[in-house]
Amino acid sequence: MAVKQARISIDREIEVSKVDERIYASFIEHLGRAVYEGIYQPGLAVSDEDGLRRDTLDLIREIDVPLVRYPGGNFVSGFRWEDSIGPVSERAHRIDPAWGVIETNEFGLHEFMNWTKKANTKPMYAINLGTRGIEEARAVVEYCNVKGGSYYSDLRRKNGAEDPFDIKLWCLGNEMDGPWQMGHKTATEYGRIAAEAGRIMKMVDPSIECVACGSAGSWMPTFASWEAEVLMQSYETTDYLSLHSYYGNPEDNTPDFLASSVNMDNFIRSVVAVCDYVKAVKRTDKQINLSFDEWNVWYHSNEADKKLEKWVQHPHQLEDIYNFEDALLVGSMMITLLRHADRVKIACLAQLVNVIAPIMTSDTGAWRQTIFYPYMHASTMGRGTVLNTIVKVDSYESKHGDAPYIDSVVIKDEEQETLTVFAVNKDLENSYDVTMDVRQFEGYAIQEHILLTHDDLKAVNTEQDPDQVKPVRVQTDAIDAGTLQMRFPAKSWNVIRLKKQ
Ligand code: AHR
């Protein structure tokens, strides 16, 4: 064990972009116990008069999630939105072929909109462009966003919502490039239907924004040509292009696993390049930005999920129990997204409760998984403007290429007069003494250094032992003659916050 040196350089005037708060979004799919037993469980003492779990609402408000994507995911590609409205007793029970389960529709569109209010968040609603088409797309926007006086808007009012839901952000299907997707399409087929769906939806409500499906991952054989063709077909009506990425460590190679953020970074750069290529071909001033609307670690539950019985209701599915090294990678991925804040305007940690999630529940409580912490810290302390952050540090060879030992991003908030450093030290053996010139931030002092570390990379939080992996406050840092001196211990997530005195 040694202490190594590194330097972070910023300039107060050299900004990447203001952070769009939607970069801290999340995702709830009708899948496993995300909805049922996750956010909705009538009959529990902890649930409110609408059957919404107060314990998960509290934890979601603690993260301060600004936006939640809903209702899928693979689920949405076979979903009939009309099944999810009207009297609950009359709602159809349907099979969901995507996940091999029964969906009762007991929790539907109105219940979700009610939940978003209590969770202090906004909806990002996905439409089905797999088994359905532009007529259903038109109808659901009319139902949600038209004031009244038409069939679907009056149906919403009859169902108890006098005011429009006013949903501003819409996903045009989900992972339509994936052969596993119900109604899977070629890039040209999807590009055409996305263009026409987006067009008719904006005819109903011109104030909405639309996210078209990019690839389900950069590993897809059609990656990049898919993006180019979809945008060639739908550029005029698309506002954002989606990216999805999940990483795992099945070979138990932690350095390679932690280097996955390099892969994510390359993915973002490539999609930006394709968007700008199509912009040039189209000779337009309009810029397409990115919606990284599924990102996380996902692999722990794969084997268990293969053994699940079919056609049951809300089984334990995709219930990854996250360990400490997963929290380090989630921190690095969050940093990667923020470093691209000029183009990544929306990003959804997938998902929010029980299903590959930062929050877990049982009938007796709710608790924070390890990955809860970097996500919550970034969301609550990472609002402001991203500064161009240069990190001078050693790197190591990985299967994703050269990986710096330290990932970092610095965010200033001129209104709150704060400066926040997020950093992950991926070195499993060595600490780093890191300096940063802060002379441009005269009068700022260290408010806190929050540290998440653990001796055991595989340590987890459980209902019985929820604080195994938990952040602590440390006081080793100093500002000396305009230089901030920080120590990042081996394998650690760090938040250093400065505030003007
Ligand atoms: O988040 C779990 C699943 O991952 C989603 O349903 C799908 O879009 C992706 O493949």
Coordinates of C-alpha atoms and ligand atoms in Angstrom, one line a residue:
M1 CA 0.0 0.0 0.0
A2 CA 1.4 3.3 -1.0
V3 CA 0.1 6.9 -1.4
K4 CA 0.3 8.1 -5.0
Q5 CA -0.2 11.5 -6.4
A6 CA -2.7 13.0 -8.8
R7 CA -4.0 16.4 -9.9
I8 CA -7.4 17.7 -10.9
S9 CA -7.5 20.9 -13.0
I10 CA -10.5 23.1 -13.6
D11 CA -11.1 26.7 -14.7
R12 CA -14.1 28.6 -13.3
E13 CA -15.0 29.9 -16.8
I14 CA -14.5 26.7 -18.8
E15 CA -17.9 25.0 -18.6
V16 CA -19.1 21.8 -20.2
S17 CA -22.8 22.6 -19.6
K18 CA -25.4 23.4 -17.1
V19 CA -26.6 20.1 -15.6
D20 CA -30.1 19.1 -16.8
E21 CA -31.6 17.7 -13.6
R22 CA -33.2 14.9 -15.7
I23 CA -29.7 13.3 -15.8
Y24 CA -30.7 12.0 -12.3
A25 CA -33.8 10.3 -13.5
S26 CA -34.8 6.7 -12.9
F27 CA -37.1 4.0 -14.2
I28 CA -40.0 1.9 -13.0
E29 CA -41.2 -1.0 -15.2
H30 CA -44.1 -3.3 -14.7
L31 CA -41.6 -6.1 -14.0
G32 CA -41.0 -8.3 -10.9
R33 CA -41.7 -6.4 -7.7
A34 CA -40.9 -2.9 -8.9
V35 CA -44.5 -1.7 -8.9
Y36 CA -46.3 -4.4 -6.8
E37 CA -44.6 -4.7 -3.4
G38 CA -42.1 -2.0 -4.5
I39 CA -44.0 1.3 -4.7
Y40 CA -47.6 -0.1 -4.3
Q41 CA -48.7 -2.6 -1.6
P42 CA -52.1 -2.0 -0.1
G43 CA -52.8 -3.5 3.2
L44 CA -49.3 -2.9 4.7
A45 CA -49.2 -0.7 7.8
V46 CA -46.6 1.4 6.0
S47 CA -48.8 2.1 3.0
D48 CA -51.0 5.1 2.7
E49 CA -54.7 5.4 1.8
D50 CA -53.9 4.8 -1.9
G51 CA -51.8 1.7 -1.2
L52 CA -48.5 3.5 -1.9
R53 CA -45.6 2.5 0.3
R54 CA -44.5 5.5 2.4
D55 CA -41.1 3.9 3.1
T56 CA -40.1 3.8 -0.5
L57 CA -41.6 7.2 -1.1
D58 CA -39.4 8.5 1.7
L59 CA -36.2 7.0 0.2
I60 CA -37.1 8.2 -3.3
R61 CA -37.6 11.7 -2.0
E62 CA -34.2 11.3 -0.2
I63 CA -32.6 10.7 -3.6
D64 CA -34.6 13.6 -5.1
V65 CA -35.5 11.8 -8.4
P66 CA -36.7 14.4 -10.9
L67 CA -38.1 12.1 -13.5
V68 CA -39.3 8.5 -13.7
R69 CA -39.6 6.5 -16.9
Y70 CA -42.7 4.2 -17.0
P71 CA -44.2 1.6 -17.7
G72 CA -41.3 -0.2 -19.5
G73 CA -38.9 -1.5 -20.8
N74 CA -39.6 -4.7 -22.6
F75 CA -43.0 -4.9 -21.0
V76 CA -44.3 -1.8 -22.9
S77 CA -43.9 -3.5 -26.3
G78 CA -46.9 -5.7 -25.6
F79 CA -48.8 -3.3 -23.4
R80 CA -52.3 -1.9 -24.1
W81 CA -52.4 1.4 -22.2
E82 CA -56.3 1.3 -22.2
D83 CA -56.0 -1.8 -19.9
S84 CA -54.5 0.4 -17.2
I85 CA -57.4 2.9 -16.9
G86 CA -61.0 2.8 -15.6
P87 CA -62.4 1.0 -12.6
V88 CA -59.8 -1.4 -11.2
S89 CA -62.3 -4.3 -10.8
E90 CA -63.0 -4.2 -14.6
R91 CA -59.3 -4.1 -15.7
A92 CA -58.1 -7.1 -17.7
H93 CA -55.5 -9.4 -16.4
R94 CA -53.1 -10.1 -19.3
I95 CA -50.1 -12.2 -19.9
D96 CA -46.9 -10.3 -20.3
P97 CA -44.8 -12.4 -22.8
A98 CA -41.7 -10.2 -22.3
W99 CA -41.2 -11.3 -18.7
G100 CA -43.4 -14.5 -18.7
V101 CA -45.8 -13.2 -16.0
I102 CA -49.4 -12.1 -15.4
E103 CA -50.1 -8.3 -15.2
T104 CA -53.3 -7.5 -13.3
N105 CA -53.3 -3.8 -14.2
E106 CA -54.4 -3.0 -10.7
F107 CA -51.8 -0.2 -10.7
G108 CA -52.2 1.8 -13.9
L109 CA -51.8 5.2 -15.4
H110 CA -53.8 7.3 -12.9
E111 CA -52.2 5.4 -10.0
F112 CA -48.8 6.2 -11.4
M113 CA -49.6 9.9 -11.9
N114 CA -50.8 10.1 -8.3
W115 CA -47.6 8.4 -7.2
T116 CA -45.4 10.8 -9.1
K117 CA -46.9 13.7 -7.2
K118 CA -46.2 12.0 -3.9
A119 CA -42.7 11.1 -4.9
N120 CA -42.1 14.7 -6.0
T121 CA -41.1 13.6 -9.5
K122 CA -42.3 13.8 -13.1
P123 CA -43.3 11.1 -15.6
M124 CA -41.5 10.0 -18.8
Y125 CA -44.1 7.8 -20.5
A126 CA -43.2 5.1 -23.0
I127 CA -45.6 4.1 -25.7
N128 CA -45.9 0.7 -27.4
L129 CA -44.4 0.7 -30.9
G130 CA -43.9 -3.0 -30.8
T131 CA -47.3 -4.6 -31.2
R132 CA -49.2 -1.3 -31.6
G133 CA -48.9 1.8 -33.8
I134 CA -49.6 5.5 -34.4
E135 CA -53.3 5.4 -33.6
E136 CA -52.7 4.2 -30.0
A137 CA -49.8 6.8 -29.8
R138 CA -52.2 9.5 -30.8
A139 CA -54.9 8.3 -28.4
V140 CA -52.8 8.1 -25.3
V141 CA -51.4 11.7 -25.8
E142 CA -55.0 12.9 -26.2
Y143 CA -56.0 11.0 -23.0
C144 CA -53.1 12.5 -21.0
N145 CA -52.6 16.0 -22.4
V146 CA -55.8 17.4 -23.9
K147 CA -57.9 19.5 -21.6
G148 CA -61.3 18.1 -22.5
G149 CA -64.1 18.0 -25.1
S150 CA -62.9 15.0 -27.0
Y151 CA -63.5 11.2 -26.5
Y152 CA -60.2 10.3 -24.8
S153 CA -59.8 13.6 -22.8
D154 CA -63.3 13.2 -21.5
L155 CA -62.7 9.6 -20.7
R156 CA -59.8 10.7 -18.5
R157 CA -62.1 13.2 -16.7
K158 CA -64.7 10.5 -16.3
N159 CA -62.0 8.4 -14.7
G160 CA -61.3 11.0 -12.1
A161 CA -58.6 13.3 -13.5
E162 CA -60.2 16.7 -14.3
D163 CA -56.9 18.3 -15.2
P164 CA -54.6 16.9 -18.0
F165 CA -51.6 14.9 -16.8
D166 CA -49.5 17.1 -19.1
I167 CA -46.8 14.5 -19.7
K168 CA -43.9 16.3 -21.4
L169 CA -41.5 13.5 -22.3
W170 CA -42.4 10.5 -24.3
C171 CA -40.4 7.4 -25.3
L172 CA -41.2 6.1 -28.8
G173 CA -41.1 2.4 -27.9
N174 CA -38.3 0.4 -26.2
E175 CA -35.2 -1.3 -27.6
M176 CA -36.8 -1.9 -31.0
D177 CA -33.5 -3.1 -32.4
G178 CA -33.5 -6.1 -30.1
P179 CA -34.7 -9.4 -31.6
W180 CA -36.1 -10.2 -28.1
Q181 CA -38.4 -7.3 -28.4
M182 CA -42.1 -7.9 -29.2
G183 CA -42.7 -6.3 -32.6
H184 CA -38.9 -6.0 -33.2
K185 CA -38.2 -3.9 -36.4
T186 CA -35.5 -3.1 -38.8
A187 CA -34.0 0.3 -38.5
T188 CA -35.9 1.6 -41.5
E189 CA -39.2 0.1 -40.3
Y190 CA -38.7 1.6 -36.8
G191 CA -37.4 4.9 -38.1
R192 CA -40.6 5.4 -40.1
I193 CA -43.0 4.5 -37.4
A194 CA -41.1 6.6 -34.9
A195 CA -41.3 9.5 -37.3
E196 CA -45.0 9.1 -37.8
A197 CA -45.8 8.5 -34.2
G198 CA -43.7 11.5 -33.1
R199 CA -45.4 13.6 -35.7
I200 CA -49.0 12.7 -34.8
M201 CA -48.2 13.0 -31.1
K202 CA -46.9 16.5 -31.6
M203 CA -49.9 17.4 -33.6
V204 CA -52.0 16.5 -30.6
D205 CA -49.6 18.4 -28.2
P206 CA -46.8 20.4 -29.8
S207 CA -45.2 21.0 -26.4
I208 CA -44.1 17.4 -25.9
E209 CA -40.6 16.0 -26.5
C210 CA -39.9 12.6 -28.0
V211 CA -37.1 10.1 -27.4
A212 CA -36.4 7.7 -30.3
C213 CA -34.8 4.3 -29.6
G214 CA -31.1 4.0 -30.2
S215 CA -29.4 0.6 -29.7
A216 CA -30.0 -1.7 -26.8
G217 CA -26.3 -1.5 -26.2
S218 CA -23.1 -0.8 -28.1
W219 CA -22.6 -4.5 -28.4
M220 CA -25.5 -4.9 -30.8
P221 CA -24.4 -5.9 -34.3
T222 CA -26.5 -3.1 -35.8
F223 CA -25.1 -0.5 -33.4
A224 CA -24.3 2.9 -35.1
S225 CA -25.9 2.0 -38.5
W226 CA -29.2 1.6 -36.5
E227 CA -28.8 5.1 -35.0
A228 CA -27.9 6.6 -38.3
E229 CA -30.9 5.1 -40.1
V230 CA -33.4 5.8 -37.4
L231 CA -32.3 9.5 -37.3
M232 CA -32.3 9.7 -41.1
Q233 CA -36.0 8.7 -41.0
S234 CA -37.1 10.6 -37.9
Y235 CA -34.8 13.5 -37.3
E236 CA -37.5 16.2 -37.7
T237 CA -39.7 14.8 -34.9
T238 CA -37.1 13.3 -32.6
D239 CA -35.6 15.3 -29.8
Y240 CA -33.4 12.7 -28.0
L241 CA -31.9 9.4 -29.0
S242 CA -31.8 6.7 -26.3
L243 CA -28.8 4.7 -25.1
H244 CA -28.9 1.6 -22.8
S245 CA -26.0 -0.1 -21.0
Y246 CA -25.6 -2.6 -18.2
Y247 CA -22.4 -4.0 -16.9
G248 CA -21.5 -7.1 -14.8
N249 CA -18.6 -8.8 -13.2
P250 CA -19.3 -12.5 -13.8
E251 CA -15.6 -13.3 -14.3
D252 CA -14.8 -11.6 -10.9
N253 CA -12.2 -9.3 -12.4
T254 CA -12.7 -6.1 -10.5
P255 CA -10.3 -3.9 -12.4
D256 CA -11.9 -4.8 -15.7
F257 CA -15.4 -4.3 -14.2
L258 CA -14.5 -0.9 -12.8
A259 CA -13.2 0.1 -16.2
S260 CA -16.7 -0.4 -17.7
S261 CA -17.1 3.4 -17.5
V262 CA -14.5 3.7 -20.3
N263 CA -16.9 1.6 -22.4
M264 CA -19.8 3.8 -21.5
D265 CA -17.7 6.9 -22.3
N266 CA -16.9 5.5 -25.8
F267 CA -20.5 4.6 -26.3
I268 CA -21.6 8.2 -25.6
R269 CA -18.9 9.7 -27.9
S270 CA -20.0 7.4 -30.7
V271 CA -23.7 8.2 -30.5
V272 CA -22.9 11.9 -30.4
A273 CA -20.8 11.5 -33.5
V274 CA -23.7 9.7 -35.3
C275 CA -26.2 12.3 -34.3
D276 CA -23.9 15.0 -35.6
Y277 CA -23.2 13.1 -38.8
V278 CA -27.0 13.0 -39.5
K279 CA -27.3 16.7 -38.6
A280 CA -24.6 17.4 -41.2
V281 CA -26.3 15.2 -43.9
K282 CA -29.6 16.9 -43.1
R283 CA -28.0 20.4 -43.3
T284 CA -30.0 21.4 -40.2
D285 CA -29.3 23.5 -37.1
K286 CA -31.3 21.2 -35.0
Q287 CA -29.2 19.1 -32.5
I288 CA -30.2 15.7 -31.2
N289 CA -29.3 15.2 -27.6
L290 CA -29.0 11.9 -25.7
S291 CA -31.3 10.1 -23.3
F292 CA -29.3 7.4 -21.5
D293 CA -32.5 6.0 -20.3
E294 CA -31.2 2.6 -18.9
W295 CA -27.9 2.3 -17.1
N296 CA -26.7 0.2 -14.2
V297 CA -24.9 -2.9 -13.1
W298 CA -27.0 -6.0 -13.9
Y299 CA -25.8 -9.6 -13.6
H300 CA -26.2 -10.9 -10.1
S301 CA -29.8 -12.2 -10.6
N302 CA -29.3 -13.8 -14.1
E303 CA -29.1 -17.4 -12.9
A304 CA -32.0 -17.2 -10.5
D305 CA -34.2 -15.6 -13.1
K306 CA -33.6 -18.6 -15.5
K307 CA -35.4 -20.8 -12.9
L308 CA -38.6 -18.8 -12.6
E309 CA -42.0 -20.3 -13.0
K310 CA -44.1 -18.7 -15.8
W311 CA -47.4 -16.9 -15.6
V312 CA -47.3 -15.9 -12.0
Q313 CA -47.8 -12.4 -10.6
H314 CA -44.9 -10.1 -9.6
P315 CA -42.2 -12.7 -8.8
H316 CA -38.8 -11.8 -7.4
Q317 CA -37.2 -11.0 -10.7
L318 CA -34.0 -9.2 -11.6
E319 CA -33.4 -8.7 -7.9
D320 CA -29.7 -7.9 -8.0
I321 CA -28.2 -7.6 -4.5
Y322 CA -25.5 -5.0 -5.0
N323 CA -22.1 -5.1 -3.4
F324 CA -19.6 -2.4 -2.6
E325 CA -17.7 -2.7 -6.0
D326 CA -21.0 -2.1 -7.8
A327 CA -21.4 1.2 -5.9
L328 CA -17.9 2.2 -7.2
L329 CA -18.9 1.5 -10.8
V330 CA -22.2 3.3 -10.4
G331 CA -20.3 6.3 -9.1
S332 CA -18.0 6.2 -12.1
M333 CA -20.9 5.8 -14.5
M334 CA -22.6 8.8 -12.9
I335 CA -19.4 10.8 -13.3
T336 CA -19.2 9.7 -17.0
L337 CA -22.7 10.9 -17.7
L338 CA -22.0 14.3 -16.0
R339 CA -18.8 14.7 -18.0
H340 CA -21.0 14.6 -21.1
A341 CA -23.7 16.9 -19.7
D342 CA -23.5 19.0 -22.9
R343 CA -25.2 16.2 -24.8
V344 CA -26.6 13.8 -22.1
K345 CA -29.7 15.6 -20.9
I346 CA -31.6 12.6 -19.6
A347 CA -30.3 9.5 -17.8
C348 CA -32.3 6.9 -16.0
L349 CA -30.7 4.6 -13.4
A350 CA -32.5 1.4 -14.2
Q351 CA -34.4 0.7 -12.1
L352 CA -35.7 2.3 -8.9
V353 CA -37.2 -0.3 -6.5
N354 CA -36.5 -4.0 -6.1
V355 CA -35.7 -4.6 -9.8
I356 CA -32.0 -3.9 -10.4
A357 CA -32.5 -1.1 -8.0
P358 CA -31.0 1.2 -5.3
I359 CA -34.0 0.5 -3.0
M360 CA -35.2 -2.9 -1.8
T361 CA -38.3 -3.8 0.1
S362 CA -39.9 -6.7 2.0
D363 CA -43.2 -6.9 3.8
T364 CA -41.4 -5.5 6.8
G365 CA -39.4 -2.6 5.5
A366 CA -37.3 -0.9 2.8
W367 CA -33.5 -0.3 2.8
R368 CA -30.8 1.3 0.8
Q369 CA -28.6 -0.9 -1.5
T370 CA -24.9 0.0 -1.9
I371 CA -25.6 1.8 -5.2
F372 CA -28.1 4.1 -3.5
Y373 CA -25.3 6.3 -2.2
P374 CA -23.4 7.5 -5.2
Y375 CA -26.7 8.1 -7.0
M376 CA -28.2 10.0 -4.1
H377 CA -25.1 12.1 -3.6
A378 CA -24.9 13.1 -7.3
S379 CA -28.6 13.9 -7.5
T380 CA -28.7 16.0 -4.3
M381 CA -25.3 17.7 -4.6
G382 CA -24.6 17.6 -8.4
R383 CA -27.0 20.4 -9.6
G384 CA -25.3 23.4 -11.2
T385 CA -22.8 23.6 -14.0
V386 CA -20.2 20.9 -15.0
L387 CA -16.7 22.3 -15.3
N388 CA -14.3 20.8 -17.8
T389 CA -12.4 18.6 -15.4
I390 CA -8.9 17.3 -16.3
V391 CA -7.6 14.5 -14.2
K392 CA -3.8 13.9 -14.3
V393 CA -3.4 10.4 -12.9
D394 CA -1.9 7.0 -13.8
S395 CA -4.0 4.5 -15.7
Y396 CA -4.2 0.7 -16.1
E397 CA -4.8 -1.7 -19.0
S398 CA -8.3 -3.2 -19.1
K399 CA -10.5 -5.1 -21.5
H400 CA -12.1 -1.8 -22.2
G401 CA -8.8 0.0 -23.0
D402 CA -6.7 2.3 -20.9
A403 CA -8.6 3.1 -17.7
P404 CA -7.5 6.0 -15.4
Y405 CA -7.3 5.1 -11.7
I406 CA -9.4 8.1 -10.8
D407 CA -12.6 9.3 -12.4
S408 CA -13.7 12.7 -11.4
V409 CA -16.0 15.6 -12.3
V410 CA -16.4 19.0 -10.7
I411 CA -19.6 21.0 -10.5
K412 CA -20.0 24.6 -9.6
D413 CA -23.2 26.2 -8.4
E414 CA -22.8 30.0 -8.7
E415 CA -26.2 30.6 -7.0
Q416 CA -25.6 28.4 -4.0
E417 CA -21.9 29.3 -4.0
T418 CA -20.7 25.7 -3.8
L419 CA -18.1 23.7 -5.6
T420 CA -18.5 19.9 -5.6
V421 CA -15.9 17.3 -6.5
F422 CA -17.1 13.7 -7.2
A423 CA -14.3 11.2 -7.5
V424 CA -13.9 7.4 -7.6
N425 CA -10.5 5.9 -6.9
K426 CA -10.4 2.5 -8.7
D427 CA -7.0 1.6 -7.4
L428 CA -7.6 -1.4 -5.1
E429 CA -4.3 -1.0 -3.3
N430 CA -3.2 2.6 -3.2
S431 CA -4.5 5.8 -1.9
Y432 CA -4.1 9.1 -3.8
D433 CA -3.2 12.5 -2.6
V434 CA -4.9 14.7 -5.1
T435 CA -4.5 18.5 -5.5
M436 CA -6.7 21.0 -7.2
D437 CA -6.0 24.7 -7.7
V438 CA -9.0 26.6 -6.3
R439 CA -7.6 30.2 -6.3
Q440 CA -10.5 31.3 -8.5
F441 CA -12.8 30.3 -5.7
E442 CA -11.6 32.8 -3.2
G443 CA -13.4 32.6 0.2
Y444 CA -14.6 29.0 -0.4
A445 CA -13.9 26.6 2.4
I446 CA -14.3 22.8 2.8
Q447 CA -17.7 22.0 4.0
E448 CA -17.5 18.2 4.0
H449 CA -15.8 15.2 2.5
I450 CA -18.1 12.2 2.2
L451 CA -16.4 8.9 1.8
L452 CA -17.8 5.5 0.8
T453 CA -15.3 2.6 1.1
H454 CA -15.1 -0.9 2.5
D455 CA -12.5 -3.5 3.1
D456 CA -14.6 -6.1 1.3
L457 CA -15.4 -5.4 -2.3
K458 CA -18.3 -7.9 -2.1
A459 CA -19.9 -6.4 1.1
V460 CA -23.7 -5.9 0.7
N461 CA -26.6 -4.3 2.6
T462 CA -29.5 -6.4 3.7
E463 CA -32.7 -5.9 5.6
Q464 CA -31.0 -7.4 8.7
D465 CA -27.7 -5.5 8.2
P466 CA -28.6 -2.4 6.2
D467 CA -25.5 -0.3 7.1
Q468 CA -22.7 -2.6 6.1
V469 CA -21.8 -0.2 3.3
K470 CA -22.5 3.3 4.3
P471 CA -20.9 6.7 3.7
V472 CA -19.0 8.5 6.5
R473 CA -17.7 12.0 6.9
V474 CA -13.9 12.4 7.0
Q475 CA -11.8 15.4 7.7
T476 CA -8.4 14.9 6.1
D477 CA -8.6 17.6 3.5
A478 CA -7.3 21.1 3.5
I479 CA -7.0 24.2 1.4
D480 CA -3.4 25.5 1.5
A481 CA -2.4 28.6 -0.4
G482 CA -5.2 28.2 -2.9
T483 CA -4.6 24.5 -3.4
L484 CA -7.3 22.0 -2.3
Q485 CA -5.6 18.9 -0.9
M486 CA -7.7 15.7 -0.9
R487 CA -7.0 12.1 0.0
F488 CA -8.9 9.4 -1.9
P489 CA -8.4 6.1 -0.1
A490 CA -7.9 2.9 -2.2
K491 CA -11.3 1.7 -3.7
S492 CA -13.4 4.6 -2.7
W493 CA -16.2 7.0 -3.8
N494 CA -15.6 10.6 -2.6
V495 CA -17.7 13.8 -2.5
I496 CA -15.9 16.9 -1.5
R497 CA -18.0 20.0 -1.1
L498 CA -16.7 23.6 -0.8
K499 CA -18.8 26.5 0.1
K500 CA -18.2 30.3 0.1
Q501 CA -18.0 31.5 3.7
Ligands
AHR1 O1 -34.4 -2.9 -17.2 C1 -34.6 -4.2 -17.6 C2 -34.7 -4.4 -19.1 O2 -33.5 -4.2 -19.7 C3 -35.7 -3.5 -19.8 O3 -37.0 -4.0 -19.7 C4 -35.2 -3.5 -21.2 O4 -35.5 -2.3 -21.9 C5 -33.7 -3.8 -21.0 O5 -33.3 -4.8 -21.9

